mmCIF file of C-alpha atoms in Angstrom:
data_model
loop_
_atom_site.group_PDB
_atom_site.id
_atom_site.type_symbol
_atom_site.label_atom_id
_atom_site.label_comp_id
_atom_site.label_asym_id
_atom_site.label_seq_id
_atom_site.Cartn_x
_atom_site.Cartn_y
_atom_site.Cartn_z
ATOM 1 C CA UNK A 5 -10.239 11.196 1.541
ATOM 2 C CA UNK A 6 -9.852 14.477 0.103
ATOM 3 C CA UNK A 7 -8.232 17.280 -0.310
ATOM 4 C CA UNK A 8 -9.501 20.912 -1.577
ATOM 5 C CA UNK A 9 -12.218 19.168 -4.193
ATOM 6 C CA UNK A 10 -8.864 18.897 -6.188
ATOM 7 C CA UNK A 11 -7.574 15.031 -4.776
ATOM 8 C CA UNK A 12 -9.932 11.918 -4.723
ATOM 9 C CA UNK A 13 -8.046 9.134 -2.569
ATOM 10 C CA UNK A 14 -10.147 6.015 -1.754
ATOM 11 C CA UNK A 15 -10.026 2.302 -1.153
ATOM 12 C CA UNK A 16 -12.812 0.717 -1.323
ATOM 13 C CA UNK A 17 -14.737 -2.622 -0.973
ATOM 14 C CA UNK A 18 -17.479 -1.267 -3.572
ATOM 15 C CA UNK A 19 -17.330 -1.944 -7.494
ATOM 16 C CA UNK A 20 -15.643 0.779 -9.122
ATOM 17 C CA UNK A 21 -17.030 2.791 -12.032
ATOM 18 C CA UNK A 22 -14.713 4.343 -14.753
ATOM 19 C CA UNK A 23 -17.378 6.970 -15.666
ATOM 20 C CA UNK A 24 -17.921 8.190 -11.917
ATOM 21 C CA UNK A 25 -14.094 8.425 -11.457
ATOM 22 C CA UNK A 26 -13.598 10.410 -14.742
ATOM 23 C CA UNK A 27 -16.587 12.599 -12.973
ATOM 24 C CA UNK A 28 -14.393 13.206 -10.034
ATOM 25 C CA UNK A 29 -11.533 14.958 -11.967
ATOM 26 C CA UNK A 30 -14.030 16.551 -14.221
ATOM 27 C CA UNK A 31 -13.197 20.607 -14.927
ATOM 28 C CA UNK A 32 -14.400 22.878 -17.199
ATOM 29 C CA UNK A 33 -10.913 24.177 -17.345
ATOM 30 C CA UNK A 34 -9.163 21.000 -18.509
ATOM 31 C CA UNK A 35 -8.407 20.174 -21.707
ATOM 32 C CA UNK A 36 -7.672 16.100 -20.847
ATOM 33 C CA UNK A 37 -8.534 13.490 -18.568
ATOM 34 C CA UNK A 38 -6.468 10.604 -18.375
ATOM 35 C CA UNK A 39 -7.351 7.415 -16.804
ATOM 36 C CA UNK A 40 -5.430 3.872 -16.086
ATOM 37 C CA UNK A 41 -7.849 1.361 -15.419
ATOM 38 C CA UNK A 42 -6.453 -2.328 -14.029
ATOM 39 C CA UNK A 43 -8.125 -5.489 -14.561
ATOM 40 C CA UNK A 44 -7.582 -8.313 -12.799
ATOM 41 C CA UNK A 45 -5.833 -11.334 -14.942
ATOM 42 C CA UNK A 46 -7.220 -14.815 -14.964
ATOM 43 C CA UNK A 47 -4.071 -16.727 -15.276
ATOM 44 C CA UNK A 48 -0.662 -16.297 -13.927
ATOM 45 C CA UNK A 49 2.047 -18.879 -15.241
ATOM 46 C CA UNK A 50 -0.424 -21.293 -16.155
ATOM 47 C CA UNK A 51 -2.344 -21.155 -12.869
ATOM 48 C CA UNK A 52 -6.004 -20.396 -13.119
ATOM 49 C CA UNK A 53 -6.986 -17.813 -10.657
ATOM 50 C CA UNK A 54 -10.288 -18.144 -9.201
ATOM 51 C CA UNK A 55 -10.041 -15.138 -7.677
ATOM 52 C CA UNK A 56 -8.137 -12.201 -6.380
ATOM 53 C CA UNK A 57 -7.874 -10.814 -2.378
ATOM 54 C CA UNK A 58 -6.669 -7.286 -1.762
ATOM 55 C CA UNK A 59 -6.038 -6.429 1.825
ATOM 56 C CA UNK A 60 -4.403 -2.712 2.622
ATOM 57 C CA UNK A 61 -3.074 -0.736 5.352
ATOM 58 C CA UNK A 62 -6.168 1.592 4.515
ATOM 59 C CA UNK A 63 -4.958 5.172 6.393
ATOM 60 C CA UNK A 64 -1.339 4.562 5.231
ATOM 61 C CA UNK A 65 -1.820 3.872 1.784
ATOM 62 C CA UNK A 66 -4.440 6.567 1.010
ATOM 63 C CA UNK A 67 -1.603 9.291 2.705
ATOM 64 C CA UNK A 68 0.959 7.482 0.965
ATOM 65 C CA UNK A 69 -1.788 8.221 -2.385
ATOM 66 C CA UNK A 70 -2.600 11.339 -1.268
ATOM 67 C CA UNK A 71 1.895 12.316 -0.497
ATOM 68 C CA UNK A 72 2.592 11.128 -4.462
ATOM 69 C CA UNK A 73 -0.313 13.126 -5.617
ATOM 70 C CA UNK A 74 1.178 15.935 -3.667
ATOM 71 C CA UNK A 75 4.514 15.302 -5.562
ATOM 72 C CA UNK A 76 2.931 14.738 -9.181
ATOM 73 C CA UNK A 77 1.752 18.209 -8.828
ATOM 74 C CA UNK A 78 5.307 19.501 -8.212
ATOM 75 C CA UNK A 79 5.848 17.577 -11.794
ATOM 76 C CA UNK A 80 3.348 18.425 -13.757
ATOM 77 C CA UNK A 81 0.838 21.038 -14.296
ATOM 78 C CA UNK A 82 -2.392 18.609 -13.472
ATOM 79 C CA UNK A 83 -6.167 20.336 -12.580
ATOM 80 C CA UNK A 84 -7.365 17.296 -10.361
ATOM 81 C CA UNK A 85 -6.372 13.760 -9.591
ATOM 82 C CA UNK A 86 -8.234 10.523 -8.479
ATOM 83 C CA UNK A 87 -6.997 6.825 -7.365
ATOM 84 C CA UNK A 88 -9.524 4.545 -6.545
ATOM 85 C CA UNK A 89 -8.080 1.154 -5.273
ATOM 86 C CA UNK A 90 -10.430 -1.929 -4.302
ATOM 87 C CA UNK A 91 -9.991 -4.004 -1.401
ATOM 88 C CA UNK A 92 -11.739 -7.360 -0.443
ATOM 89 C CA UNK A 93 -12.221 -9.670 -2.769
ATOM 90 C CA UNK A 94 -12.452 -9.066 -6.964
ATOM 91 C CA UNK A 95 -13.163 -11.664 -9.233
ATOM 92 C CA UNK A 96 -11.498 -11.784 -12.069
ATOM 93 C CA UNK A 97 -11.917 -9.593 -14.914
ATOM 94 C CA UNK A 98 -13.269 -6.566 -13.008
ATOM 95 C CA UNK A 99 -11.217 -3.404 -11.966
ATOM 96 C CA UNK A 100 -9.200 -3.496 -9.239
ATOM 97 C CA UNK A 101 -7.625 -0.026 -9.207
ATOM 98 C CA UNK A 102 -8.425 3.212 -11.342
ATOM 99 C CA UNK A 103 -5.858 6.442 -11.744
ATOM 100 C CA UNK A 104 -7.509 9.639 -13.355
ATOM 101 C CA UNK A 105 -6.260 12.773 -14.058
ATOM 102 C CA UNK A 106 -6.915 15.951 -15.534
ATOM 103 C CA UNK A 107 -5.165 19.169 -17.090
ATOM 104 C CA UNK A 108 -5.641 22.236 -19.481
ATOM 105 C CA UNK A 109 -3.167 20.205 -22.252
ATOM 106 C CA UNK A 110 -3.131 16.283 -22.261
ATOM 107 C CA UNK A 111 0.415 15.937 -22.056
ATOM 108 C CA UNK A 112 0.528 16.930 -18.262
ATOM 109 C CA UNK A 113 -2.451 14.486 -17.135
ATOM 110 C CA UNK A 114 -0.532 11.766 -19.767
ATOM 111 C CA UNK A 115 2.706 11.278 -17.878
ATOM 112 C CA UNK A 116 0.825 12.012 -14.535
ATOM 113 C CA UNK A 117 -0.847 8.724 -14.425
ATOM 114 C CA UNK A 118 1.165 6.594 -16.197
ATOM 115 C CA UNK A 119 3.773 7.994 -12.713
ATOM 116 C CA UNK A 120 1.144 7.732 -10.685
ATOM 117 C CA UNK A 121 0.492 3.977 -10.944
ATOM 118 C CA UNK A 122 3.927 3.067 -11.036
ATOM 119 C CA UNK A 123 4.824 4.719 -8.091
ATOM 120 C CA UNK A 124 1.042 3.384 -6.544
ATOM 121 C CA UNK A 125 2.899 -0.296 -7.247
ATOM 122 C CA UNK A 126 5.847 0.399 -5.445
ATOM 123 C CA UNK A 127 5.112 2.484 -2.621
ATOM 124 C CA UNK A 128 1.081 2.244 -1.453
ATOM 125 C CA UNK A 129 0.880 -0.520 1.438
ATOM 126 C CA UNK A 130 -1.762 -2.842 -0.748
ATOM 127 C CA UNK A 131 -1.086 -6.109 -1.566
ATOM 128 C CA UNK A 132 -2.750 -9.207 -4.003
ATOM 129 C CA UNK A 133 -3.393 -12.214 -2.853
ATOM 130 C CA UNK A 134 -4.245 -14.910 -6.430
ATOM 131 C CA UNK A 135 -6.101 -18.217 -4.984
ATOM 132 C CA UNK A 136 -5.943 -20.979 -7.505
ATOM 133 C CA UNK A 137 -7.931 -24.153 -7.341
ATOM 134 C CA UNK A 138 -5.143 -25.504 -5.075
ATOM 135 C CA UNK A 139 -3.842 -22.630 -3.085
ATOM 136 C CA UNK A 140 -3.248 -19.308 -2.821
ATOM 137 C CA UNK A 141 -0.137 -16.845 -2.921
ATOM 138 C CA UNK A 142 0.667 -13.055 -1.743
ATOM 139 C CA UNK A 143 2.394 -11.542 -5.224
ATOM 140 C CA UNK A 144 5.270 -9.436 -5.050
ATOM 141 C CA UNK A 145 4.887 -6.462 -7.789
ATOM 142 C CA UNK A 146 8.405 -6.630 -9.491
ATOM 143 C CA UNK A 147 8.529 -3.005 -9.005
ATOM 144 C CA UNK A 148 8.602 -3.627 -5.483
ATOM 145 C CA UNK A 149 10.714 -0.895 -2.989
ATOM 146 C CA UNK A 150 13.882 -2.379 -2.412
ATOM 147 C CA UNK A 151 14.898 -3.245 0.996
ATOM 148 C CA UNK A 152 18.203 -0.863 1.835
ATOM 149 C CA UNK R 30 2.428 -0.324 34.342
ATOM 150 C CA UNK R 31 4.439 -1.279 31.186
ATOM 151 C CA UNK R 32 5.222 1.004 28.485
ATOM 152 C CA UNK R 33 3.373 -0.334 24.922
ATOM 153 C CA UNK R 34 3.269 -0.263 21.622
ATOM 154 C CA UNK R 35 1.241 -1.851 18.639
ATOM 155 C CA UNK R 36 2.375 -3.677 15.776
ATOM 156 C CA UNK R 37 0.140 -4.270 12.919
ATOM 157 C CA UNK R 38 0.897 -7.246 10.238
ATOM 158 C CA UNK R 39 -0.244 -7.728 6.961
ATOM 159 C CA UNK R 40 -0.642 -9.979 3.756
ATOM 160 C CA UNK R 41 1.848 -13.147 4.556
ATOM 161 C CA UNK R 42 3.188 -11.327 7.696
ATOM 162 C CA UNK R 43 -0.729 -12.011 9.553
ATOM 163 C CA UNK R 44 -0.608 -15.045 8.058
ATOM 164 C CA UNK R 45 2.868 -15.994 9.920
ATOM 165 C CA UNK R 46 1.268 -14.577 12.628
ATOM 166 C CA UNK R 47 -2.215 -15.570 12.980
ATOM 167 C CA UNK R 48 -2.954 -11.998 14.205
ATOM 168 C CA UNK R 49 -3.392 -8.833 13.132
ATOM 169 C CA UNK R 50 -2.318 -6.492 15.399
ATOM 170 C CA UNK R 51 -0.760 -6.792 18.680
ATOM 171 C CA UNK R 52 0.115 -4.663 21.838
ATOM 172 C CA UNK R 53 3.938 -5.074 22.880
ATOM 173 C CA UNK R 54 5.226 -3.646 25.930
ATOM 174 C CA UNK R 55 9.200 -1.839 25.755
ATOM 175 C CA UNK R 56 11.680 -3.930 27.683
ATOM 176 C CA UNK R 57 11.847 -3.081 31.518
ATOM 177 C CA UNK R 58 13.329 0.178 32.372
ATOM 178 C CA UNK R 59 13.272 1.164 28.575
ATOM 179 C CA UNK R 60 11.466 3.743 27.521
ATOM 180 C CA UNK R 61 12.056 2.824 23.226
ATOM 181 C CA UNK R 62 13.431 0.058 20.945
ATOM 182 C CA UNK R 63 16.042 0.362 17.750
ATOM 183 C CA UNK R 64 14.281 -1.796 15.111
ATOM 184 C CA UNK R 65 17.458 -3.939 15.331
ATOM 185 C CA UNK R 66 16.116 -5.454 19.316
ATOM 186 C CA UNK R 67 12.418 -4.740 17.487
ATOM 187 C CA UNK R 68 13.227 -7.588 14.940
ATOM 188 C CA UNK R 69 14.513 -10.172 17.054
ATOM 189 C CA UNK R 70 11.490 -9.444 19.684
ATOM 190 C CA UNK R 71 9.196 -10.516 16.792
ATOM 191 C CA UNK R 72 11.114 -13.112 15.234
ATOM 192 C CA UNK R 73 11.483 -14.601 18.989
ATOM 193 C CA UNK R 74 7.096 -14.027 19.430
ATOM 194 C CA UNK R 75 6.657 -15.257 16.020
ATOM 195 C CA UNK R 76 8.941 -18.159 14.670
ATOM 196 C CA UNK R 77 7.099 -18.040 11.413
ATOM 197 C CA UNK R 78 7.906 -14.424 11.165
ATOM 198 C CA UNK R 79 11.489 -14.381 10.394
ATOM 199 C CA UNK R 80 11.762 -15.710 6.911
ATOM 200 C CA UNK R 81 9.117 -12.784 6.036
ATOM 201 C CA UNK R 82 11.050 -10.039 7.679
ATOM 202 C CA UNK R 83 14.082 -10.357 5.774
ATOM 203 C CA UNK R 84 12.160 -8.962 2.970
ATOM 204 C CA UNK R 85 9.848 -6.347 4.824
ATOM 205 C CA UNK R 86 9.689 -3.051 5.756
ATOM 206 C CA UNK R 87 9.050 -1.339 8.900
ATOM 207 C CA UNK R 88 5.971 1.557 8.507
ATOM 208 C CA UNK R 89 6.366 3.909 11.874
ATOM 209 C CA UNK R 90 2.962 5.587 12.486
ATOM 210 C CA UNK R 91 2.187 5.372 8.863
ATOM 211 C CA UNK R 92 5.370 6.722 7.474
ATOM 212 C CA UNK R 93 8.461 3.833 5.832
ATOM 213 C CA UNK R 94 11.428 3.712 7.608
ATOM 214 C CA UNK R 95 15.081 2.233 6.533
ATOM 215 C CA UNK R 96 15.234 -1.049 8.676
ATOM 216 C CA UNK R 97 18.890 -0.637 9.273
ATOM 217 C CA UNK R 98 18.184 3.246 10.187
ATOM 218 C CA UNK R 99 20.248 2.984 13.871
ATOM 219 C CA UNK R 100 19.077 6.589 14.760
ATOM 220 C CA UNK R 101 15.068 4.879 14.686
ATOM 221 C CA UNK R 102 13.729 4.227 17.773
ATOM 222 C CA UNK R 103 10.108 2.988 18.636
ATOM 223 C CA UNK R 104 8.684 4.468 21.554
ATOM 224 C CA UNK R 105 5.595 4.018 23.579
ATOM 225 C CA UNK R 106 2.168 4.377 21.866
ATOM 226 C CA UNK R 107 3.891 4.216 17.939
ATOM 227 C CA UNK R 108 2.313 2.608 15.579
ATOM 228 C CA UNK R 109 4.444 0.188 13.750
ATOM 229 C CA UNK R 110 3.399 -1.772 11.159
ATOM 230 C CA UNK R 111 5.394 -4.919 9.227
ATOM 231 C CA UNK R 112 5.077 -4.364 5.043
ATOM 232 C CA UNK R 113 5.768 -7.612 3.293
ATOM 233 C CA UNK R 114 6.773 -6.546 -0.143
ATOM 234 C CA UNK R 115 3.293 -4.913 -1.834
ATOM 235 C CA UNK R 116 1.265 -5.815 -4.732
ATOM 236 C CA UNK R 117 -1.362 -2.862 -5.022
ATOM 237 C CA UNK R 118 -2.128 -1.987 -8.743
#
């Protein structure tokens, strides 16, 4: 999903590649580009994880993606924006989601994504599920909307 | 024929569940449901449901909504969908 060449919104099944992101938000006019880039972990209190399940409300979250994007921009002075999220299952140690941004300083792009995935964790209808050798279990992020 | 609806579950909710989307039809006569009646329809379809609810929200064609919202009302052909609490990132 995009929007004006400017916004990059996918999730995806596919690997994803920190250089083809960064390629997305790419402009001649920007100064910075500024990328997150999460990992999956391989243990969780003790618990090996064998591997990690994302399942998302695909058309929700990449509006909800595309809505915070929208309101980054009333923030900060950014030049384009990409979040890549995977879906299906990632094994461990690979990249589950990517945030990149770019501006004409690096400040802007700077605060952009670091408000970018924090909002992503709260808000964006994507959830983890870690399966151990004996079981599995849906994680909450801790940043989790409240229920009012 | 009866007015529907569909509501989609996710994560731990389809796992309560066993499905992942259903059709629902409005109670006779009614033409919407407040998310209060909405809650204890599913909890009554769904007795694994109701521990999950407690801590989900309600998405109503794609957008949150406040769960205890009274003004809210699902009509026929919404979209609603149950969010367990996510884990994106």
């Amino acid at each position: 999903m995009t929007n004006l060449n400017k916004d990059f919104v996918k999730l995806t099944s596919e690997n994803l590649i920190l250089q083809d992101i960064i390629n997305l938000v790419k402009d001649d006019g920007a100064g910075a580009i500024t990328t997150f880039n999460g990992t999956t972990r391989n243990i969780f209190k003790d618990k090996i994880v064998v591997r990690l399940e994302y399942e998302s409300y695909i058309p929700m979250a990449e509006k909800v993606l595309l809505n915070l994007i929208c309101e980054a921009r009333t923030k900060w002075d950014i030049t384009k924006v990409a979040i890549y999220h995977r879906t299906g299952i990632v094994p461990v140690g690979e990249t589950s989601v990517i945030v990149a941004v770019s501006s004409i300083h690096r400040k802007e792009s700077l605060h952009a994504v670091e408000w970018l995935i924090d909002e992503l964790k709260e808000k964006a209808p994507i959830w983890k599920k870690e399966v151990y050798s004996d079981g599995s279990v849906w994680k909450e992020n801790a940043e989790n909307r409240q229920k009012c | 024929m009866s007015k529907e609806f569909t509501v989609l579950y996710f994560a731990s909710a389809r796992d309560a569940t066993n499905v992942q989307s259903e059709k629902i039809s409005l109670p006779p006569q009614s033409t919407s449901i407040s998310l209060e009646n909405l809650t204890i329809l599913l909890k009554r379809r769904h007795e694994k449901l109701a521990p999950i609810l407690e801590n989900s929200l309600y998405a109503i064609n794609m957008e949150y909504v406040e769960n205890d919202d009274q003004t809210i009302l699902v009509k026929e052909g919404d979209e609603v969908a149950v969010i367990p609490p996510v884990s994106g990132g």
